[in-house]
mmCIF file of C-alpha atoms and ligand atoms in Angstrom:
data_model
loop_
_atom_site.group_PDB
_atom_site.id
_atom_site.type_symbol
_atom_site.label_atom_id
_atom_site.label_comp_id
_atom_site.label_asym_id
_atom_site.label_seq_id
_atom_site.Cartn_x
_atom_site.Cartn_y
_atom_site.Cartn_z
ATOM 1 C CA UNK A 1 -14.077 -22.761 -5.049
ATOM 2 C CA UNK A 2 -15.565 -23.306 -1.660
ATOM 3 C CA UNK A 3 -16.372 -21.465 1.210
ATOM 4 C CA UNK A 4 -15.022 -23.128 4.440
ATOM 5 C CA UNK A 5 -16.108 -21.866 7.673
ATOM 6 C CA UNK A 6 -13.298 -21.924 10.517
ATOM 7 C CA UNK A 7 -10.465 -24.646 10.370
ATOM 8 C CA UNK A 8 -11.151 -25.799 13.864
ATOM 9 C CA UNK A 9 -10.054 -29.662 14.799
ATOM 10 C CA UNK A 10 -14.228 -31.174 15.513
ATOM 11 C CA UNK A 11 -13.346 -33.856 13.013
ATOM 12 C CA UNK A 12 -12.134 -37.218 14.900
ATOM 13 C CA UNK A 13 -10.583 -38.356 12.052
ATOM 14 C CA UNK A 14 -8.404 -35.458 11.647
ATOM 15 C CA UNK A 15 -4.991 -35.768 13.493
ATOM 16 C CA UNK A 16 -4.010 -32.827 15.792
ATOM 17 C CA UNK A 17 -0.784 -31.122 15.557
ATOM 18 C CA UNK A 18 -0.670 -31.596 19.825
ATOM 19 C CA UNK A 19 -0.385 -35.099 19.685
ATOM 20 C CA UNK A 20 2.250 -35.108 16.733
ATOM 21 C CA UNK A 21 5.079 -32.908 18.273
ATOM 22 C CA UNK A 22 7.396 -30.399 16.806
ATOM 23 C CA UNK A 23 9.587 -32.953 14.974
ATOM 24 C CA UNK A 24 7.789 -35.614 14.022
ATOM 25 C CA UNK A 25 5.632 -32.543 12.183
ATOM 26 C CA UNK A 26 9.036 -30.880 10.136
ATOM 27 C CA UNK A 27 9.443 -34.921 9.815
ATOM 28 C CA UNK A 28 6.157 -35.755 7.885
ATOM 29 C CA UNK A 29 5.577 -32.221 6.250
ATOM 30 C CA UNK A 30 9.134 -31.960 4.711
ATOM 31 C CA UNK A 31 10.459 -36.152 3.847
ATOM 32 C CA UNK A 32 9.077 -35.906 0.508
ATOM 33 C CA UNK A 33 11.694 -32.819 -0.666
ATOM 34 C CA UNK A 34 14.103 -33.422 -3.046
ATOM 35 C CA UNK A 35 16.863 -31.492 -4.004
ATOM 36 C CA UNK A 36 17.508 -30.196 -7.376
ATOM 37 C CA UNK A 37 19.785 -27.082 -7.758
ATOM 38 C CA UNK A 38 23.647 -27.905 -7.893
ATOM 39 C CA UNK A 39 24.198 -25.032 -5.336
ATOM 40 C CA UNK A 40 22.365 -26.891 -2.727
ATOM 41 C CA UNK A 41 24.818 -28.814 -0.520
ATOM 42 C CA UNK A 42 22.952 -29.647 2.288
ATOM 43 C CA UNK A 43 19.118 -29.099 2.696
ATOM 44 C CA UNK A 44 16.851 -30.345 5.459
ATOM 45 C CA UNK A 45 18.022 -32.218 8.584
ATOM 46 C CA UNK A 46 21.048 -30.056 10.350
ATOM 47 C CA UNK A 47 21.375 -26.690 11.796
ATOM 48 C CA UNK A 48 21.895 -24.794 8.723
ATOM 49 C CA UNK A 49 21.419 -25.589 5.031
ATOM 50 C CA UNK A 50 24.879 -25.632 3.266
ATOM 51 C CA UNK A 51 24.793 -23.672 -0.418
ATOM 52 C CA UNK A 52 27.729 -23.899 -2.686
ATOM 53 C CA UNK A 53 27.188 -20.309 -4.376
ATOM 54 C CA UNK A 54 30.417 -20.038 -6.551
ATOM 55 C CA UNK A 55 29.099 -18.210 -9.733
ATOM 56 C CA UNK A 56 27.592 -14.297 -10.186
ATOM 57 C CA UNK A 57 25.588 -12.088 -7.375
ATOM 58 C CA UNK A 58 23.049 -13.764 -4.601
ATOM 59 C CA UNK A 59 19.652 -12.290 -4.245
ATOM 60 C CA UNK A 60 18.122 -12.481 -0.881
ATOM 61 C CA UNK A 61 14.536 -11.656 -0.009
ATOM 62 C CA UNK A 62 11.783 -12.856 2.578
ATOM 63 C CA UNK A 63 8.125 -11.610 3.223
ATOM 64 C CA UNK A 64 5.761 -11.958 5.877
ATOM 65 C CA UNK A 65 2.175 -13.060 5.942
ATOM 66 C CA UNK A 66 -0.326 -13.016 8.897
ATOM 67 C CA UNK A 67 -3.444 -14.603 9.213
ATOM 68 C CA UNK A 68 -6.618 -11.661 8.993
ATOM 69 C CA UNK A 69 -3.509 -9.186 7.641
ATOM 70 C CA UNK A 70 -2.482 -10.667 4.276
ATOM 71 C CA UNK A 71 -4.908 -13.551 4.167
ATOM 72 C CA UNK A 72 -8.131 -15.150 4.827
ATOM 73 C CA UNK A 73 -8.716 -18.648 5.075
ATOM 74 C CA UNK A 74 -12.415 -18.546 4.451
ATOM 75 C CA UNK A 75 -11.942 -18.204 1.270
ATOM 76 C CA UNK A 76 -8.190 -18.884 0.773
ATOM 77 C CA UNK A 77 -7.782 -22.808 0.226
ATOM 78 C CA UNK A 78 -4.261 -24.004 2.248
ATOM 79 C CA UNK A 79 -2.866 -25.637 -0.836
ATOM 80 C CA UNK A 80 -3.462 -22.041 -2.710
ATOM 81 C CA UNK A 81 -1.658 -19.946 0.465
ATOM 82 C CA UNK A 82 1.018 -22.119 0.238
ATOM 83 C CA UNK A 83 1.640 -22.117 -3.562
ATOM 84 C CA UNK A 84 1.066 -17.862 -3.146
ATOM 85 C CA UNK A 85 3.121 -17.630 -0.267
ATOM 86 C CA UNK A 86 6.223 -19.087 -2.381
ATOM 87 C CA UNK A 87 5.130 -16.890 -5.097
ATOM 88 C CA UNK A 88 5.482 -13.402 -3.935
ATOM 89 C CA UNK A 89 9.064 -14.046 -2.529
ATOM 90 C CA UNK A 90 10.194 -15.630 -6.101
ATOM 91 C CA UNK A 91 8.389 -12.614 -7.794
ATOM 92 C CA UNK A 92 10.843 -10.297 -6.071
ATOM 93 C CA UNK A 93 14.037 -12.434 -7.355
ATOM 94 C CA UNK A 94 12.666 -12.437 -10.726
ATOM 95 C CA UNK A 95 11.942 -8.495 -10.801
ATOM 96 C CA UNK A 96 16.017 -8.255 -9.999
ATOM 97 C CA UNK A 97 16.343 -10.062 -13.299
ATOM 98 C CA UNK A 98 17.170 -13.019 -11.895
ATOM 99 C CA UNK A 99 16.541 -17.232 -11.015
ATOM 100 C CA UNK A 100 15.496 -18.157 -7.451
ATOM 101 C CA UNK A 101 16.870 -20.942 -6.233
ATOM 102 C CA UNK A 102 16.352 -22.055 -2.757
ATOM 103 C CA UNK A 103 13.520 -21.073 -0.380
ATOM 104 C CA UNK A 104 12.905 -21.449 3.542
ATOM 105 C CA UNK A 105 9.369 -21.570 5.037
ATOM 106 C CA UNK A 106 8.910 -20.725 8.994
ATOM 107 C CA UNK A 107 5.575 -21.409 10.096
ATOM 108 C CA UNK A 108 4.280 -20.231 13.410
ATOM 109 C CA UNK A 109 0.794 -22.182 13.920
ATOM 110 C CA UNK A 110 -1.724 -22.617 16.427
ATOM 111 C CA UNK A 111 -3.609 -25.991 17.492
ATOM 112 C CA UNK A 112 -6.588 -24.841 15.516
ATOM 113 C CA UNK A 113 -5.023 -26.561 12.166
ATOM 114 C CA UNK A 114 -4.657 -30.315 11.615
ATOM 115 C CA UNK A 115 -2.075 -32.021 10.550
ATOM 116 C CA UNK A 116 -4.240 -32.615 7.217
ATOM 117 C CA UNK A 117 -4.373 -28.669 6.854
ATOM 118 C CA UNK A 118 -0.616 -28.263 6.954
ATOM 119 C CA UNK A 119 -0.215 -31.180 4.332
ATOM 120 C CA UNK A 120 -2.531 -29.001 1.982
ATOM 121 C CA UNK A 121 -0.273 -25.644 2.829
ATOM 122 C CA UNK A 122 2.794 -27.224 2.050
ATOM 123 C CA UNK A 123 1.726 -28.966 -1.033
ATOM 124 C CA UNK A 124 1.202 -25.737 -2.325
ATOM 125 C CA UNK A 125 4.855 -24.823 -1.315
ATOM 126 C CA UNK A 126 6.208 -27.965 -2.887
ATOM 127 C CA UNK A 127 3.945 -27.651 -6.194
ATOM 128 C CA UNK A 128 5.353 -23.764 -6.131
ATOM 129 C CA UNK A 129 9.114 -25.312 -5.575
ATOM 130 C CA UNK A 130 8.901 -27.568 -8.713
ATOM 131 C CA UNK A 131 6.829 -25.740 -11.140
ATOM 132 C CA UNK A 132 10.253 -22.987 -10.553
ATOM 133 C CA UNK A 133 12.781 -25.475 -9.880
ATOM 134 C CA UNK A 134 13.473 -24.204 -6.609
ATOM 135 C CA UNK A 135 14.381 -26.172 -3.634
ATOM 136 C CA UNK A 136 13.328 -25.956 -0.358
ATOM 137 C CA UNK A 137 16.362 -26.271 2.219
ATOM 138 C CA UNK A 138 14.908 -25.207 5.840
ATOM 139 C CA UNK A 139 12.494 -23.205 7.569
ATOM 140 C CA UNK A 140 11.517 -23.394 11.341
ATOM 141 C CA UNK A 141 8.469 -24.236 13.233
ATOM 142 C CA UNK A 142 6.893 -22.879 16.103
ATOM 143 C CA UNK A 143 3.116 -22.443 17.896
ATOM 144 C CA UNK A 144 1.680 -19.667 18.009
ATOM 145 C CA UNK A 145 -1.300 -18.742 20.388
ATOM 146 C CA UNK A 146 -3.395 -18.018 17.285
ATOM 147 C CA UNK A 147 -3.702 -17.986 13.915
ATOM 148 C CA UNK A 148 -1.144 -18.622 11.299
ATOM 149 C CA UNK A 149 2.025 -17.164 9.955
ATOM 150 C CA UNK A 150 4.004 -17.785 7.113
ATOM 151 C CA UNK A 151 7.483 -16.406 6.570
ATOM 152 C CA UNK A 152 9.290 -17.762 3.670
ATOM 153 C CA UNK A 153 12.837 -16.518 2.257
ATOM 154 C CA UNK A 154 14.337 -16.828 -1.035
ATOM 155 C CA UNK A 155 17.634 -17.151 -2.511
ATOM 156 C CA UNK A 156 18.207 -16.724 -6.124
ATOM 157 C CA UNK A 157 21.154 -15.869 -8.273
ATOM 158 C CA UNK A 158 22.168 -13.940 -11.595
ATOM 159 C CA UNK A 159 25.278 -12.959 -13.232
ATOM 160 C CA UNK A 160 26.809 -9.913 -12.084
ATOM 161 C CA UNK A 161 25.715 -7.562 -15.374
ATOM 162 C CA UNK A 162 22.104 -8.929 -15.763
ATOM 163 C CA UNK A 163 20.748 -7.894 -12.265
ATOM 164 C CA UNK A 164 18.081 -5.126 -12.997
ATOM 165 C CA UNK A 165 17.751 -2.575 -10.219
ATOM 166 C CA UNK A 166 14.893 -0.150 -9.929
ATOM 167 C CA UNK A 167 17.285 2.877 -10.220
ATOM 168 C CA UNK A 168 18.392 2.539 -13.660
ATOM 169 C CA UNK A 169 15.599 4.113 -16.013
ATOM 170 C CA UNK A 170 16.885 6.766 -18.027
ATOM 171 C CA UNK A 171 14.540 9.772 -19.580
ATOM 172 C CA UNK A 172 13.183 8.315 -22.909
ATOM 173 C CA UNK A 173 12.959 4.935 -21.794
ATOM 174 C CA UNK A 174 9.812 2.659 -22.570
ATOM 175 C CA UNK A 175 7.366 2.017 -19.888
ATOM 176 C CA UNK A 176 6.318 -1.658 -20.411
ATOM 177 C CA UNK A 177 4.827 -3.845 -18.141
ATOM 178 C CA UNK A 178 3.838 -7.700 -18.549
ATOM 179 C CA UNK A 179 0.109 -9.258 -18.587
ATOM 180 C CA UNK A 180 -2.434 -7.351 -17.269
ATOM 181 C CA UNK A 181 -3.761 -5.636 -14.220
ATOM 182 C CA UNK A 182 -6.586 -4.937 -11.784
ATOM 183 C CA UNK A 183 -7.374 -8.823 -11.568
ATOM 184 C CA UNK A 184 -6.622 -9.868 -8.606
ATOM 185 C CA UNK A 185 -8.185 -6.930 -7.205
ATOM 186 C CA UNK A 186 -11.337 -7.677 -8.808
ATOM 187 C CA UNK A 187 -11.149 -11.207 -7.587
ATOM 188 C CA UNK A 188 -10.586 -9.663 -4.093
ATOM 189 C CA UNK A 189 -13.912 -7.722 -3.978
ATOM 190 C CA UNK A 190 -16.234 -10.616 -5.490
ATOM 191 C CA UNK A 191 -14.416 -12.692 -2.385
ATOM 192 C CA UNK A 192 -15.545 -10.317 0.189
ATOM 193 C CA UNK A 193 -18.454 -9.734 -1.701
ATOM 194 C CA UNK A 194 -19.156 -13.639 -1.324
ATOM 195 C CA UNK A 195 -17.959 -14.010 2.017
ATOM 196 C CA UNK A 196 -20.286 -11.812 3.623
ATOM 197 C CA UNK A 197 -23.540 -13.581 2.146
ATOM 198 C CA UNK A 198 -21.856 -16.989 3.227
ATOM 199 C CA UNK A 199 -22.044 -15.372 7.020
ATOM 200 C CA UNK A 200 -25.222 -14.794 6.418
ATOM 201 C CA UNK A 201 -26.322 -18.173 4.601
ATOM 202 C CA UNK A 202 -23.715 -20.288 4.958
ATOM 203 C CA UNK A 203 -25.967 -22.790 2.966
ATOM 204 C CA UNK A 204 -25.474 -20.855 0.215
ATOM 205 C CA UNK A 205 -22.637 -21.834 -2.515
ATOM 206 C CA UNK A 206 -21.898 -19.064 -4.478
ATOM 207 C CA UNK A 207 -21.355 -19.947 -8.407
ATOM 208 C CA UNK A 208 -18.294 -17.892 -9.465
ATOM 209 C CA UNK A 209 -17.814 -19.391 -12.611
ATOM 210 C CA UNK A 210 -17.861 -15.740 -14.315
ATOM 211 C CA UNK A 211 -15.482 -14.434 -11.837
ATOM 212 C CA UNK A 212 -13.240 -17.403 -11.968
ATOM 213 C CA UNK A 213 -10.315 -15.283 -13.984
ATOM 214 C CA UNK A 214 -10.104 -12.933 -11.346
ATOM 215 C CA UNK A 215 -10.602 -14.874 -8.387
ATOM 216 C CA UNK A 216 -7.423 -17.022 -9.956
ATOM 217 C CA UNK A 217 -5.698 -13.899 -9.796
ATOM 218 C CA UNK A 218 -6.027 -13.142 -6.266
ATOM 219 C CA UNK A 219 -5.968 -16.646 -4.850
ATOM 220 C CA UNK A 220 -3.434 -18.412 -7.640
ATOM 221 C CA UNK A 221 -1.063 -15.954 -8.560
ATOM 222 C CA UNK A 222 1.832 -16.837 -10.988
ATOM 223 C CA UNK A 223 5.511 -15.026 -10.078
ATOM 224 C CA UNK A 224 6.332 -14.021 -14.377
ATOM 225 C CA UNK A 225 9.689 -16.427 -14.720
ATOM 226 C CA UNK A 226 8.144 -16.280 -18.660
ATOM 227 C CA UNK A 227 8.806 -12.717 -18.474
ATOM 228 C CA UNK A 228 12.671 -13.448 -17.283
ATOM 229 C CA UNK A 229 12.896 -15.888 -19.723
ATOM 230 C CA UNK A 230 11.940 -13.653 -22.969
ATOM 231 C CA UNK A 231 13.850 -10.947 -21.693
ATOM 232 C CA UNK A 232 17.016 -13.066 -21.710
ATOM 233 C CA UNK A 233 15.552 -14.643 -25.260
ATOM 234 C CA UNK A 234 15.301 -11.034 -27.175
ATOM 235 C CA UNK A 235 18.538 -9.588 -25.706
ATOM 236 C CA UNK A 236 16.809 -7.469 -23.628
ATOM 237 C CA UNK A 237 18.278 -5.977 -20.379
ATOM 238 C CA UNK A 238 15.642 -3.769 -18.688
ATOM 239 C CA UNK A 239 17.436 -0.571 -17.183
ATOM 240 C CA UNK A 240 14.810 -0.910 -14.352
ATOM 241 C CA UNK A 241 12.829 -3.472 -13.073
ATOM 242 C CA UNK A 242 9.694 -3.807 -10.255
ATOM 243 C CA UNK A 243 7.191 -6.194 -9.740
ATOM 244 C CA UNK A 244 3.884 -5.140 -8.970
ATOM 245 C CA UNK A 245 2.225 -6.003 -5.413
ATOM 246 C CA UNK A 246 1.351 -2.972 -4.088
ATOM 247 C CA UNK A 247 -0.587 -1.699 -7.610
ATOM 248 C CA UNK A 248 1.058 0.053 -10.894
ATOM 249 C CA UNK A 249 1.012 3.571 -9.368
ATOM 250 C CA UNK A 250 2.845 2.851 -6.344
ATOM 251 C CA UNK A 251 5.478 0.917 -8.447
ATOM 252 C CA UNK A 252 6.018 3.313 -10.922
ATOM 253 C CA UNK A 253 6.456 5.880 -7.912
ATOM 254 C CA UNK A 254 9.404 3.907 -6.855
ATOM 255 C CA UNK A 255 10.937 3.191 -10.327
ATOM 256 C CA UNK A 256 10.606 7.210 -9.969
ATOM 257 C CA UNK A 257 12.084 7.703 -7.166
ATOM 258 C CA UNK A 258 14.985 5.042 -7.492
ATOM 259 C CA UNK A 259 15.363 6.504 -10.633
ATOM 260 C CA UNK A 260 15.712 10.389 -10.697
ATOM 261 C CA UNK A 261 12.972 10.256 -14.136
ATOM 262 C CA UNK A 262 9.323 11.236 -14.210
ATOM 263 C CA UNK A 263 6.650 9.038 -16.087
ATOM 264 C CA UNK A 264 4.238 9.565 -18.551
ATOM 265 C CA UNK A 265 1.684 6.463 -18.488
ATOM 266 C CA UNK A 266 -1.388 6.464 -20.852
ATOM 267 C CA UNK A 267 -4.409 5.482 -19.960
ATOM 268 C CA UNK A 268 -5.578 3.557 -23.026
ATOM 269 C CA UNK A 269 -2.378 1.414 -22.859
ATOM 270 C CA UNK A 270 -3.219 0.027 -19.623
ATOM 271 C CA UNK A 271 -3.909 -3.748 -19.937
ATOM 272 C CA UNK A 272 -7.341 -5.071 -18.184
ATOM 273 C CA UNK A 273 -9.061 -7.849 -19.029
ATOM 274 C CA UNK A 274 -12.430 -7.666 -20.086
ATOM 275 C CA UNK A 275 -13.946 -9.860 -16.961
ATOM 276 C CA UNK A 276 -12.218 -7.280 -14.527
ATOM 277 C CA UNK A 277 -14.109 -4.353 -16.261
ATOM 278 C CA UNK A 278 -17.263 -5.956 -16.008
ATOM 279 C CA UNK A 279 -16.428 -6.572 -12.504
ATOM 280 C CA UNK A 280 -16.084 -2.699 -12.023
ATOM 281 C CA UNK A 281 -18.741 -2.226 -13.826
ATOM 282 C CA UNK A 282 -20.723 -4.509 -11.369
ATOM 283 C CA UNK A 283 -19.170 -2.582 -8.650
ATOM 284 C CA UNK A 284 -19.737 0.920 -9.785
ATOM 285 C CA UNK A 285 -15.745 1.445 -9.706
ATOM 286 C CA UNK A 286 -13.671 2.770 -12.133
ATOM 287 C CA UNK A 287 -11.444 0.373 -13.840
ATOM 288 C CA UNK A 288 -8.216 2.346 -14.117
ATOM 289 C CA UNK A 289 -8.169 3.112 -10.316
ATOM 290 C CA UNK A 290 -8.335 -0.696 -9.493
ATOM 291 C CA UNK A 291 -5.554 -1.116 -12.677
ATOM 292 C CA UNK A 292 -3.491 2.024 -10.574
ATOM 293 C CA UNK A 293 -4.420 1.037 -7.084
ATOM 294 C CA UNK A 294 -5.125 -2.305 -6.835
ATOM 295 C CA UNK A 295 -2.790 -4.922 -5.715
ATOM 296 C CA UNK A 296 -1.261 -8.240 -5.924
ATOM 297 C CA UNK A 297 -0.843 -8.465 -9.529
ATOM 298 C CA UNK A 298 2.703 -9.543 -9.525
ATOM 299 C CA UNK A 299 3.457 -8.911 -13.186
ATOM 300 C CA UNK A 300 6.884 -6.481 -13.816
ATOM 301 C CA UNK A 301 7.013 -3.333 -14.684
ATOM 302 C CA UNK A 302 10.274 -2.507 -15.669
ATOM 303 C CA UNK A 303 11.903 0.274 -18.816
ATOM 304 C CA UNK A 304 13.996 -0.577 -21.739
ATOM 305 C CA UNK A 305 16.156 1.657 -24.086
ATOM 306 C CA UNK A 306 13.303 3.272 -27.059
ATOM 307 C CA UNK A 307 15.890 0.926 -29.407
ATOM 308 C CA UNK A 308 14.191 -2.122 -28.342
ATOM 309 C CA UNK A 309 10.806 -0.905 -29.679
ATOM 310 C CA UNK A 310 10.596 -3.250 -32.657
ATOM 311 C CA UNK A 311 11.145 -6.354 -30.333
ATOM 312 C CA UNK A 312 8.706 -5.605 -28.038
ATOM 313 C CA UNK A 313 5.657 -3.955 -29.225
ATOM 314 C CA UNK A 314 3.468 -6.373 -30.485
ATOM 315 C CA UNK A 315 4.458 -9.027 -27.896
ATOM 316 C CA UNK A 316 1.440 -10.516 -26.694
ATOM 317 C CA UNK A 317 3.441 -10.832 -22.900
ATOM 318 C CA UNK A 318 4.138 -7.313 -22.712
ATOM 319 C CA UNK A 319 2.103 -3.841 -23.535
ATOM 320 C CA UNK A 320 3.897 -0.564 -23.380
ATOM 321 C CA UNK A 321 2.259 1.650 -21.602
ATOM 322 C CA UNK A 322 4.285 5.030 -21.508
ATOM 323 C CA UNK A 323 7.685 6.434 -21.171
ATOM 324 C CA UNK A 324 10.456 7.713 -19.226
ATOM 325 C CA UNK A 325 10.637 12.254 -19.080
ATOM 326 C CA UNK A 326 12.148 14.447 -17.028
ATOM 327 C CA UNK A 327 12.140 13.837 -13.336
ATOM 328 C CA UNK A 328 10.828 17.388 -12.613
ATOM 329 C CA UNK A 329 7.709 16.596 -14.685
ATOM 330 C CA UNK A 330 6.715 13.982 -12.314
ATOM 331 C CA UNK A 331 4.379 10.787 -12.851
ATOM 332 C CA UNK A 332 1.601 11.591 -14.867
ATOM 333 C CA UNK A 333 -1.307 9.722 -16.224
ATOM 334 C CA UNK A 334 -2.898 10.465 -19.540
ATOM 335 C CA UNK A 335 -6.139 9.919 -20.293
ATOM 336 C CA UNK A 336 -7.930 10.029 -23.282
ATOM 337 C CA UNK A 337 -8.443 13.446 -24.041
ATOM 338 C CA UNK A 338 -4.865 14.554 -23.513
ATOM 339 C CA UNK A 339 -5.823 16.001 -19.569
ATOM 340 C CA UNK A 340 -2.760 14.816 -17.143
ATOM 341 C CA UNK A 341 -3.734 13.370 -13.539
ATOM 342 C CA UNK A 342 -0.544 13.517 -10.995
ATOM 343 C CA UNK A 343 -0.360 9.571 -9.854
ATOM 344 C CA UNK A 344 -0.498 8.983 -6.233
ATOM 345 C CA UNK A 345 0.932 6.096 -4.540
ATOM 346 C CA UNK A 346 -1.884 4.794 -2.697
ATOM 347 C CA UNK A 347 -1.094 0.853 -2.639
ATOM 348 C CA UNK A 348 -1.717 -1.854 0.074
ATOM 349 C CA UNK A 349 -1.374 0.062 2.696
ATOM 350 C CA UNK A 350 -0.616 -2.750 5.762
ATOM 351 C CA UNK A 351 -0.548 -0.364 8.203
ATOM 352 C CA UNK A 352 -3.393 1.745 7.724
ATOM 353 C CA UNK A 353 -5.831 -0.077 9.795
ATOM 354 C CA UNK A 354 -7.365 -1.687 7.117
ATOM 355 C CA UNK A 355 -7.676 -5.183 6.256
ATOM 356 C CA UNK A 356 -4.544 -5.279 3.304
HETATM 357 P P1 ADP B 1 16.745 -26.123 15.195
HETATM 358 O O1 ADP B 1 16.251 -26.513 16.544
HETATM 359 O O2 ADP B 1 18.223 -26.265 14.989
HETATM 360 O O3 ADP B 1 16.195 -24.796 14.746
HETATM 361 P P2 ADP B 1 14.653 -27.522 13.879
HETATM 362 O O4 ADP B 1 14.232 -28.719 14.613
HETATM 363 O O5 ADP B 1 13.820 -26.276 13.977
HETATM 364 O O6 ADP B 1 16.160 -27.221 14.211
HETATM 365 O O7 ADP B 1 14.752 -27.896 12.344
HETATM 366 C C1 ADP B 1 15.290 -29.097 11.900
HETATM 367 C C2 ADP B 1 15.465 -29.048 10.416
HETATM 368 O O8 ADP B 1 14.196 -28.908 9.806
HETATM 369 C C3 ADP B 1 16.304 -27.871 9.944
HETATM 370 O O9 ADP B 1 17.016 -28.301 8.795
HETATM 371 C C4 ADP B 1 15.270 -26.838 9.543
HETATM 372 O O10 ADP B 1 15.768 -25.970 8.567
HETATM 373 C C5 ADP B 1 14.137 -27.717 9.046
HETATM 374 N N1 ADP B 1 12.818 -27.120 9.250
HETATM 375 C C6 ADP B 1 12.241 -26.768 10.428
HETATM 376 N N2 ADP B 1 11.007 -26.280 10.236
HETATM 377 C C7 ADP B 1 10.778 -26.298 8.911
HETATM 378 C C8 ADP B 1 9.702 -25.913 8.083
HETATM 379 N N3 ADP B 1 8.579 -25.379 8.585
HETATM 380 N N4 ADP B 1 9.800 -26.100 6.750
HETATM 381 C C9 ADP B 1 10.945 -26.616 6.232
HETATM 382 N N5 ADP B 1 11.996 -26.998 6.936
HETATM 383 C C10 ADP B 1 11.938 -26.852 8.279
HETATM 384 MG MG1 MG B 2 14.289 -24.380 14.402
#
């Protein structure tokens, strides 16, 4: 981990993106691609990427990141924005229940980075692309009068009967939801927390070494394609399916919703690890509200039938944390001593004025 101070081009040796031009840049950032999948025709190099898509149902899905919106890069390494940036759009395939395949990455970027800086973003793409055997087949590049943005799309596929939509929970169903939560929040606040005593003494390098869990978790997050895979393994079909970016209580809100069924989630079940609650602890904030509220976790929540019990519930992967009642009932957390709390839906909210 190290804190960087602005990208800006004062190093001679560095080469600016000016005196590269537009495709001579696509050129050296994308000639070392490869394709993989058998429904990838064409990649690279035309007008349009050609996909052969003869089997099952296509999943299509594309997010948006701006520089000072949904990252920093004082303390977000390129390599890791890439890799994350490819993450949270194959997290959305795999919380449909099924594979991504294909990505494209538009970049809008101002002649503040380097060449060298764009190498490091998109070898975190390509390492994302190959540790999930996706390829990527086309993007499009422009400049942008400041800062950086990232929009990346993925394609993935599944057959017909295995998607997993978030409308099909049924009253009864288990609430179960993979790893654990509140991390990357955590990691968020010690960044901050770090960043602003860099500004001040930017001599200063922080050791994070008992943060580094967390800090993984917000800058090196991991879409669940482990989750997918055991699913498929135990003959499991969840009847709904979400992954988590916006925090559990907003997700579980739309499984809700989508689903006509209230929740019961219990507080105990909830799975933290024990760095995170120290971190609260450190921070004077309670653990379950950055378990409910924070974001970016990008494990799945999703319900299965109360017959799959057996195969689930001591599955190191997975924790069940409640169950599917009555939509009138609502979503309700329970703590300890029985006491329900309504859940609100609080989330990342982007357009709220602050920073996430
Ligand atoms: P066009 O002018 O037709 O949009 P471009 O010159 O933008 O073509 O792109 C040429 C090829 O390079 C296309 O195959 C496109 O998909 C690909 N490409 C452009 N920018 C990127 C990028 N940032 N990442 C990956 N592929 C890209
Ligand atoms: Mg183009």
């Amino acid at each position: 981990m190290y804190f960087c101070g602005m990208l800006e081009n004062k190093n001679p040796s560095k080469t600016s993106l000016s005196s590269l031009g537009e495709f001579a840049l696509i050129d050296h950032l994308t000639n070392t691609v490869e394709l993989t999948q058998s429904s990838s025709v064409m990649g690279i190099g035309d007008d349009a990427a050609i996909l052969d898509l003869s089997e099952g149902q296509t999943l299509v899905t594309t997010d948006l990141l701006i520089e000072g919106v949904h990252f920093d890069l004082s303390y977000m390494p390129l390599k890791h924005l890439g890799y994350k940036a490819v993450i949270v759009n194959l997290s959305d395939i795999y919380a449909m229940n099924a594979k991504p395949n294909q990505i494209t990455v538009s970049i809008a970027v101002s002649n503040r980075f380097t060449l060298e800086a764009l190498e490091e973003l998109y070898s975190g793409i390509q390492l994302a692309c190959k540790n999930h055997t996706v390829d990527l087949i086309g993007g499009d590049t422009t400049s942008s009068t400041s800062g950086l943005t990232i929009s990346i799309t993925a394609i993935g596929s599944a057959i017909d009967k295995q998607v997993t939509r978030r409308s099909g929970a049924q009253e009864n169903d288990l609430l179960v939801v993979s790893g654990d939560l509140g991390g990357a929040y955590a990691g968020l606040q010690i960044l901050e927390r770090e960043k602003a005593v860099f500004k001040v003494n930017p001599n200063n390098q922080p050791d994070l070494t008992n943060y580094a869990y967390s800090i993984e978790r917000q800058l090196k997050p991991e879409a669940r394609k482990d989750v997918i895979d055991l699913l498929a393994e135990l003959k499991i079909k969840p009847t709904s399916m979400i992954d988590i970016s916006d925090g559990l209580s907003s997700e579980i809100i739309h499984l809700s919703k989508s689903s006509k069924v209230g929740f019961k989630v219990f507080e105990e079940k909830l799975p933290i690890d024990h760095e995170v609650i120290s971190i609260c602890e450190e921070f004077k904030f309670n653990s379950t509200t950055a378990v409910l509220n924070g974001g970016e976790d990008y494990e799945l929540l999703f319900t299965v039938p109360q017959k799959e019990f057996d195969k689930i519930k001591n599955h190191p992967l997975l924790s069940i944390i409640g169950h599917a009642c009555d939509f009138a009932t609502g979503c309700q957390l329970v703590n300890g001593l029985g006491q329900q709390i309504e859940l609100t839906a609080q989330g990342w909210q982007s357009f709220s004025g602050d920073s996430n």
